[in-house]
PDB file of C-alpha atoms and ligand atoms in Angstrom:
ATOM      1  CA  MET A  16      -3.780  19.558  -6.740  1.00 80.00           C
ATOM      2  CA  GLN A  17      -2.706  17.533  -3.696  1.00 94.00           C
ATOM      3  CA  LYS A  18      -0.423  14.625  -4.098  1.00 97.00           C
ATOM      4  CA  ILE A  19      -1.548  10.924  -3.593  1.00 98.00           C
ATOM      5  CA  LEU A  20       0.769   8.115  -2.365  1.00 98.00           C
ATOM      6  CA  ILE A  21      -0.027   4.918  -4.471  1.00 99.00           C
ATOM      7  CA  SER A  22       1.194   1.425  -4.314  1.00 99.00           C
ATOM      8  CA  ALA A  23       4.002   1.006  -7.012  1.00 98.00           C
ATOM      9  CA  CYS A  24       2.554  -2.344  -8.098  1.00 98.00           C
ATOM     10  CA  LEU A  25      -0.706  -0.584  -8.973  1.00 98.00           C
ATOM     11  CA  MET A  26       1.081   1.487 -11.271  1.00 98.00           C
ATOM     12  CA  GLY A  27       2.512  -1.563 -13.204  1.00 98.00           C
ATOM     13  CA  GLU A  28       5.975  -1.617 -11.453  1.00 98.00           C
ATOM     14  CA  ASN A  29       7.016  -5.362 -11.172  1.00 98.00           C
ATOM     15  CA  VAL A  30       7.690  -5.028  -7.304  1.00 98.00           C
ATOM     16  CA  CYS A  31       5.309  -7.721  -6.029  1.00 98.00           C
ATOM     17  CA  PHE A  32       6.940 -10.587  -4.108  1.00 98.00           C
ATOM     18  CA  ASP A  33       6.519 -12.917  -7.285  1.00 98.00           C
ATOM     19  CA  GLY A  34       8.247 -10.136  -9.605  1.00 98.00           C
ATOM     20  CA  LYS A  35       5.123  -9.512 -10.989  1.00 98.00           C
ATOM     21  CA  ASN A  36       2.587  -6.363 -10.701  1.00 98.00           C
ATOM     22  CA  SER A  37      -1.043  -5.605 -10.069  1.00 98.00           C
ATOM     23  CA  LYS A  38      -1.430  -2.938 -12.562  1.00 98.00           C
ATOM     24  CA  ASN A  39      -4.691  -0.925 -12.371  1.00 98.00           C
ATOM     25  CA  SER A  40      -5.967   0.615 -15.602  1.00 96.00           C
ATOM     26  CA  SER A  41      -8.861   2.577 -14.162  1.00 98.00           C
ATOM     27  CA  GLU A  42      -9.560   5.936 -15.620  1.00 98.00           C
ATOM     28  CA  ILE A  43      -9.413   7.667 -12.226  1.00 98.00           C
ATOM     29  CA  ILE A  44      -5.751   6.622 -11.696  1.00 98.00           C
ATOM     30  CA  LYS A  45      -5.069   7.700 -15.364  1.00 98.00           C
ATOM     31  CA  LYS A  46      -6.447  10.981 -14.659  1.00 97.00           C
ATOM     32  CA  TRP A  47      -4.509  11.375 -11.418  1.00 97.00           C
ATOM     33  CA  GLN A  48      -1.336  10.396 -13.304  1.00 98.00           C
ATOM     34  CA  LYS A  49      -1.848  12.810 -16.058  1.00 98.00           C
ATOM     35  CA  ASP A  50      -2.317  15.636 -13.616  1.00 97.00           C
ATOM     36  CA  GLY A  51       0.906  14.739 -11.785  1.00 97.00           C
ATOM     37  CA  CYS A  52      -0.563  13.887  -8.428  1.00 97.00           C
ATOM     38  CA  LEU A  53       0.890  10.434  -7.855  1.00 98.00           C
ATOM     39  CA  VAL A  54       3.692   9.535  -5.677  1.00 98.00           C
ATOM     40  CA  VAL A  55       4.624   5.889  -6.497  1.00 98.00           C
ATOM     41  CA  PHE A  56       6.040   3.880  -3.659  1.00 98.00           C
ATOM     42  CA  CYS A  57       6.762   0.217  -2.735  1.00 99.00           C
ATOM     43  CA  PRO A  58       7.171  -0.065   1.110  1.00 98.00           C
ATOM     44  CA  GLU A  59       8.600  -3.654   0.938  1.00 98.00           C
ATOM     45  CA  VAL A  60      11.172  -2.721  -1.670  1.00 98.00           C
ATOM     46  CA  SER A  61      11.993   0.465   0.076  1.00 98.00           C
ATOM     47  CA  GLY A  62      12.278  -1.316   3.325  1.00 98.00           C
ATOM     48  CA  GLY A  63      15.203  -3.315   1.553  1.00 98.00           C
ATOM     49  CA  LEU A  64      13.460  -6.456   0.445  1.00 98.00           C
ATOM     50  CA  PRO A  65      14.394  -8.025  -3.042  1.00 98.00           C
ATOM     51  CA  VAL A  66      12.220  -8.699  -5.864  1.00 98.00           C
ATOM     52  CA  PRO A  67      11.238 -11.478  -6.152  1.00 98.00           C
ATOM     53  CA  ARG A  68      11.073 -12.423  -2.520  1.00 98.00           C
ATOM     54  CA  PRO A  69       9.390 -15.212  -0.447  1.00 98.00           C
ATOM     55  CA  PRO A  70       5.715 -14.224   0.574  1.00 98.00           C
ATOM     56  CA  ALA A  71       5.301 -12.969   4.099  1.00 98.00           C
ATOM     57  CA  GLU A  72       2.347 -12.847   6.362  1.00 98.00           C
ATOM     58  CA  ILE A  73       1.364 -10.869   9.546  1.00 98.00           C
ATOM     59  CA  GLN A  74       1.241 -13.347  12.567  1.00 98.00           C
ATOM     60  CA  PRO A  75      -1.084 -13.089  15.400  1.00 95.00           C
ATOM     61  CA  ASP A  76       1.674 -11.501  17.669  1.00 96.00           C
ATOM     62  CA  GLU A  77       2.260  -8.808  14.776  1.00 96.00           C
ATOM     63  CA  GLN A  78       5.589 -10.496  13.701  1.00 98.00           C
ATOM     64  CA  ILE A  79       5.977 -10.718   9.964  1.00 98.00           C
ATOM     65  CA  ILE A  80       7.351 -14.037   8.846  1.00 98.00           C
ATOM     66  CA  THR A  81       8.201 -15.322   5.324  1.00 98.00           C
ATOM     67  CA  VAL A  82       6.914 -18.677   4.116  1.00 98.00           C
ATOM     68  CA  GLU A  83      10.456 -19.956   4.675  1.00 97.00           C
ATOM     69  CA  GLY A  84      10.186 -18.804   8.404  1.00 98.00           C
ATOM     70  CA  SER A  85      12.492 -15.682   8.349  1.00 98.00           C
ATOM     71  CA  ASP A  86      11.380 -12.675  10.501  1.00 98.00           C
ATOM     72  CA  VAL A  87      11.136  -9.662   8.170  1.00 98.00           C
ATOM     73  CA  THR A  88       9.213  -7.360  10.511  1.00 98.00           C
ATOM     74  CA  ALA A  89      12.075  -4.910  10.533  1.00 98.00           C
ATOM     75  CA  ALA A  90      12.017  -4.367   6.837  1.00 98.00           C
ATOM     76  CA  PHE A  91       8.289  -3.980   6.747  1.00 98.00           C
ATOM     77  CA  GLU A  92       8.501  -1.383   9.438  1.00 98.00           C
ATOM     78  CA  GLN A  93      11.325   0.528   7.605  1.00 98.00           C
ATOM     79  CA  GLY A  94       9.254   0.630   4.575  1.00 98.00           C
ATOM     80  CA  ALA A  95       6.188   1.931   6.419  1.00 98.00           C
ATOM     81  CA  GLU A  96       8.542   4.593   8.305  1.00 98.00           C
ATOM     82  CA  LYS A  97       9.711   5.648   4.702  1.00 98.00           C
ATOM     83  CA  ALA A  98       6.118   5.855   3.344  1.00 98.00           C
ATOM     84  CA  LEU A  99       5.230   8.106   6.123  1.00 98.00           C
ATOM     85  CA  GLY A 100       8.364  10.111   5.611  1.00 98.00           C
ATOM     86  CA  LEU A 101       7.358  10.539   1.807  1.00 98.00           C
ATOM     87  CA  CYS A 102       3.874  11.558   3.047  1.00 98.00           C
ATOM     88  CA  ARG A 103       5.178  14.368   5.225  1.00 98.00           C
ATOM     89  CA  GLU A 104       7.543  15.491   2.544  1.00 98.00           C
ATOM     90  CA  HIS A 105       4.829  15.901  -0.108  1.00 98.00           C
ATOM     91  CA  HIS A 106       2.168  17.004   2.353  1.00 97.00           C
ATOM     92  CA  ILE A 107       0.135  13.887   1.446  1.00 98.00           C
ATOM     93  CA  HIS A 108      -3.264  13.070   3.260  1.00 97.00           C
ATOM     94  CA  ILE A 109      -4.540  10.274   1.162  1.00 98.00           C
ATOM     95  CA  ALA A 110      -3.144   6.888  -0.228  1.00 98.00           C
ATOM     96  CA  ILE A 111      -4.145   4.424  -2.539  1.00 98.00           C
ATOM     97  CA  LEU A 112      -2.649   1.076  -1.441  1.00 98.00           C
ATOM     98  CA  LYS A 113      -3.095  -2.511  -2.820  1.00 98.00           C
ATOM     99  CA  GLU A 114      -5.634  -4.554  -0.883  1.00 98.00           C
ATOM    100  CA  GLY A 115      -4.694  -7.700   0.816  1.00 98.00           C
ATOM    101  CA  SER A 116      -1.002  -6.970   1.095  1.00 98.00           C
ATOM    102  CA  PRO A 117       0.745  -7.459   4.504  1.00 98.00           C
ATOM    103  CA  SER A 118       2.169  -3.835   3.897  1.00 98.00           C
ATOM    104  CA  CYS A 119      -0.544  -2.152   1.902  1.00 98.00           C
ATOM    105  CA  GLY A 120      -3.841  -3.824   2.788  1.00 98.00           C
ATOM    106  CA  SER A 121      -6.275  -1.706   4.356  1.00 98.00           C
ATOM    107  CA  SER A 122      -9.191  -3.996   5.208  1.00 98.00           C
ATOM    108  CA  LEU A 123      -7.841  -7.461   4.360  1.00 98.00           C
ATOM    109  CA  ILE A 124      -4.634  -9.376   5.050  1.00 98.00           C
ATOM    110  CA  ASN A 125      -3.755 -13.168   4.788  1.00 97.00           C
ATOM    111  CA  ASP A 126      -4.417 -15.095   7.861  1.00 97.00           C
ATOM    112  CA  GLY A 127      -0.767 -15.804   8.691  1.00 97.00           C
ATOM    113  CA  HIS A 128      -0.890 -19.595   7.736  1.00 97.00           C
ATOM    114  CA  PHE A 129      -0.157 -19.181   4.059  1.00 97.00           C
ATOM    115  CA  SER A 130      -3.334 -20.792   3.260  1.00 96.00           C
ATOM    116  CA  HIS A 131      -4.558 -18.230   0.719  1.00 96.00           C
ATOM    117  CA  THR A 132      -7.287 -17.211   3.088  1.00 97.00           C
ATOM    118  CA  LYS A 133      -8.014 -13.462   3.807  1.00 98.00           C
ATOM    119  CA  ILE A 134      -9.161 -12.010   7.065  1.00 98.00           C
ATOM    120  CA  SER A 135      -9.956  -8.588   8.309  1.00 98.00           C
ATOM    121  CA  GLY A 136      -6.935  -6.460   9.092  1.00 98.00           C
ATOM    122  CA  GLN A 137      -4.399  -4.055   7.826  1.00 98.00           C
ATOM    123  CA  GLY A 138      -0.944  -3.956   6.501  1.00 98.00           C
ATOM    124  CA  VAL A 139       1.947  -2.441   8.317  1.00 98.00           C
ATOM    125  CA  THR A 140       2.198   0.731   6.129  1.00 98.00           C
ATOM    126  CA  THR A 141      -1.481   1.238   6.215  1.00 98.00           C
ATOM    127  CA  GLN A 142      -1.504   1.034   9.915  1.00 98.00           C
ATOM    128  CA  LEU A 143       1.168   3.455  10.320  1.00 98.00           C
ATOM    129  CA  LEU A 144      -0.136   5.968   7.878  1.00 98.00           C
ATOM    130  CA  GLU A 145      -3.690   5.897   9.407  1.00 98.00           C
ATOM    131  CA  ALA A 146      -2.336   6.314  12.755  1.00 98.00           C
ATOM    132  CA  ASN A 147      -0.651   9.610  11.417  1.00 98.00           C
ATOM    133  CA  GLY A 148      -4.016  10.981   9.961  1.00 98.00           C
ATOM    134  CA  ILE A 149      -3.512   9.758   6.447  1.00 98.00           C
ATOM    135  CA  PHE A 150      -6.706   8.401   4.782  1.00 98.00           C
ATOM    136  CA  VAL A 151      -6.156   4.827   3.077  1.00 98.00           C
ATOM    137  CA  PHE A 152      -8.105   3.593   0.312  1.00 98.00           C
ATOM    138  CA  SER A 153      -7.772   0.401  -1.586  1.00 98.00           C
ATOM    139  CA  GLU A 154      -7.965   0.194  -5.467  1.00 98.00           C
ATOM    140  CA  ASN A 155     -11.542  -1.115  -4.939  1.00 98.00           C
ATOM    141  CA  GLU A 156     -12.499   2.244  -3.331  1.00 98.00           C
ATOM    142  CA  LEU A 157     -11.294   4.815  -5.963  1.00 98.00           C
ATOM    143  CA  ASP A 158     -14.630   6.583  -6.291  1.00 98.00           C
ATOM    144  CA  GLN A 159     -14.650   7.083  -2.578  1.00 97.00           C
ATOM    145  CA  ALA A 160     -11.099   8.290  -2.625  1.00 98.00           C
ATOM    146  CA  GLU A 161     -12.075  10.801  -5.397  1.00 96.00           C
ATOM    147  CA  GLU A 162     -15.067  12.062  -3.548  1.00 97.00           C
ATOM    148  CA  TYR A 163     -12.917  12.507  -0.434  1.00 95.00           C
ATOM    149  CA  LEU A 164     -10.394  14.648  -2.709  1.00 94.00           C
ATOM    150  CA  ARG A 165     -13.166  16.670  -3.982  1.00 93.00           C
ATOM    151  CA  SER A 166     -14.439  17.265  -0.406  1.00 93.00           C
ATOM    152  CA  THR A 167     -11.091  18.653   0.676  1.00 87.00           C
ATOM    153  CA  GLN A 168     -10.384  20.962  -2.321  1.00 76.00           C
TER     154      GLN A 168
HETATM  155 FE1  SF4 B 222       2.593  -3.508  -3.957  1.00 64.48          FE
HETATM  156 FE2  SF4 B 222       2.601  -2.640  -1.457  1.00 64.48          FE
HETATM  157 FE3  SF4 B 222       3.218  -5.238  -1.928  1.00 64.48          FE
HETATM  158 FE4  SF4 B 222       4.804  -3.274  -2.753  1.00 64.48          FE
HETATM  159  S1  SF4 B 222       4.360  -3.869  -0.669  1.00 64.48           S
HETATM  160  S2  SF4 B 222       4.283  -4.797  -4.026  1.00 64.48           S
HETATM  161  S3  SF4 B 222       3.475  -1.678  -3.255  1.00 64.48           S
HETATM  162  S4  SF4 B 222       1.215  -4.242  -2.231  1.00 64.48           S
END
């Protein structure tokens, strides 16, 4: 069975900016885990950022800036490159990434003003993976992801 890249926070790892996780307990994820399909990864931590860390948001010019004003674009890009490298190493064609994140979001990101407002957009890792032919689904699209996997077996 083919491997699937998945956001580490969805698997319960405490890698979110606030030191918490976004554990998803769906049966589909449990089944993938049992089958040994999951490659668990956090682009921001792999890009060198600490836990906890200040929240960061993508700006209109594509720079990624923390709430404290630091430019963390390079770390985000490094994490995205590592995600792509992992996908190539494991011949991964599908990823399940946490919606809304500046790295992992697939249809929503924050608006760049730290106002807790979501807008349409993709995180840095999602953008790079999709540009390289990897299908990215959010944790809200697990049925579609499973359907896609079925269609490619
Ligand atoms: Fe989760 Fe992705 Fe944020 Fe890491 S970068 S904490 S995997 S949403």
